[in-house]
Amino acid sequence: MSRFLKSSFQGIEPYTPGEQPKNSKLIKLNTNESPYPPSPMVIEAIHTEELENLKLYSDPEAKVLVEAAAEYYNVDEDQIMAGNGSDELLAFSFMAYGEKIYFPNVSYGFYKVYGRIFGEKVTMIPLDKGLKIKVKDYYNLDGTVIIANPNAPTGIALTKDEIEQIISCNKNNLVIIDEAYVDFGAESVVCLLGQYDNLLVIQTLSKSRSLAGARIGVAIGNKEVIRDLKNIKYSFNPYNLNRLSMVAGAAAFKDKDYFEKCCDKIKDTRDRLVKDLEFAGFEVLPSKANFIFAKPPGISGEEYFQQLRKNNILVRHFNEPLIKDYVRITIGTDEEMNAIREQLSVL
Ligand SMILES: *Cc1c(COP(=O)(O)O)cnc(C)c1O
């Protein structure tokens, strides 16, 4: 740290992204990327004159992408804003609404970081013993609420009715639902936007649409909230998405068949793996995501992580008191999951 850093950033604990290893022999199951390539329509969309157009600034409204997203979600275009990854939209949301903010004590690691930089009063609400969100703890709060559904890194989802209860019991607070993993079996609350003006939904194309490297997220909400977020963006970086990502994202929304096929494959692979791990004595939390959170039998989370690592399988272990017994395993292809199975005999 230099002596020039402004005081509010001193001692900041940044988010730690999962490792992006150079070693291509590694089976990479640590950052919840899709094992499948983007839709062929995405690849086609990028190979056009758009490459030559890179000499021009991108559209600050990201119109092609917003149009395709509005059609997919069946909302008006002024209810959608595109972000450079959903992380950027989460950051804008914390800037706009994070003065007083509530979220679960085990959740996406970025919330704590954004809360620290952009917020004033951050309250983390404990999960229950089974690492589930206690819905009633979120009724009648006095600040913004943010919940990842399914939650990370547990993979456990609340139902649409449970989320609706939280929204309707917080009429004077904005409730932000981060649906990064919703396409793998949970229920989206986008359909509630017509009924509640205090709901903001954030989704990403990084996981279920195989576009982690393109950095595309969308915020879906009522048009005043979207206007707030756009005002922040225009005060920060008007050209937040690049041209290639816009056309890629638009094509990904249009290719619904491919998207659904990939999600179905991942869900099937997940459910088969869960059965086998449970049979081997693992405790696996009920996942509606493209990862599972599992506690190995007779070995610590850290030891299991190391053992997989020695065998060229990279998963994620969080060295935090409440979850240190678990590892998070991204659902890859069936062949990749067989590599996990092969390690079961040595437990
Ligand atoms: C991966 C993830 C994101 C971030 O996604 P990007 O769009 O790639 O920035 C946001 N929220 C949760 C809970 C995630 O797991």
CSV table of C-alpha atoms in Angstrom, one decimal, residues 3-4 21 23 36 39 55 68 94 108 137 161 165 168 171 237 273 284 327 333 346:
chain,number,residue,atom,x,y,z
A,3,ARG,CA,1.2,6.4,1.3
A,4,PHE,CA,-1.0,8.1,-1.3
A,21,PRO,CA,-4.5,-21.8,-14.0
A,23,ASN,CA,-1.9,-25.7,-16.7
A,36,TYR,CA,-19.9,-26.2,-23.0
A,39,SER,CA,-24.1,-21.2,-28.8
A,55,LYS,CA,-12.7,1.3,-34.2
A,68,ALA,CA,-33.0,-9.4,-27.1
A,94,PHE,CA,-24.5,-1.1,-3.9
A,108,TYR,CA,-21.4,-14.3,-2.7
A,137,ASP,CA,-35.3,-13.0,9.3
A,161,ASP,CA,-43.2,-17.8,-2.8
A,165,GLN,CA,-42.8,-13.0,1.0
A,168,SER,CA,-44.0,-8.0,0.1
A,171,LYS,CA,-42.4,-2.5,0.6
A,237,ASN,CA,-18.3,4.5,-17.7
A,273,LEU,CA,-22.9,-36.9,-9.3
A,284,VAL,CA,-24.2,-32.8,-0.2
A,327,VAL,CA,-15.7,-28.0,-1.0
A,333,THR,CA,-19.1,-32.7,-18.4
A,346,VAL,CA,-9.0,-43.3,-1.9
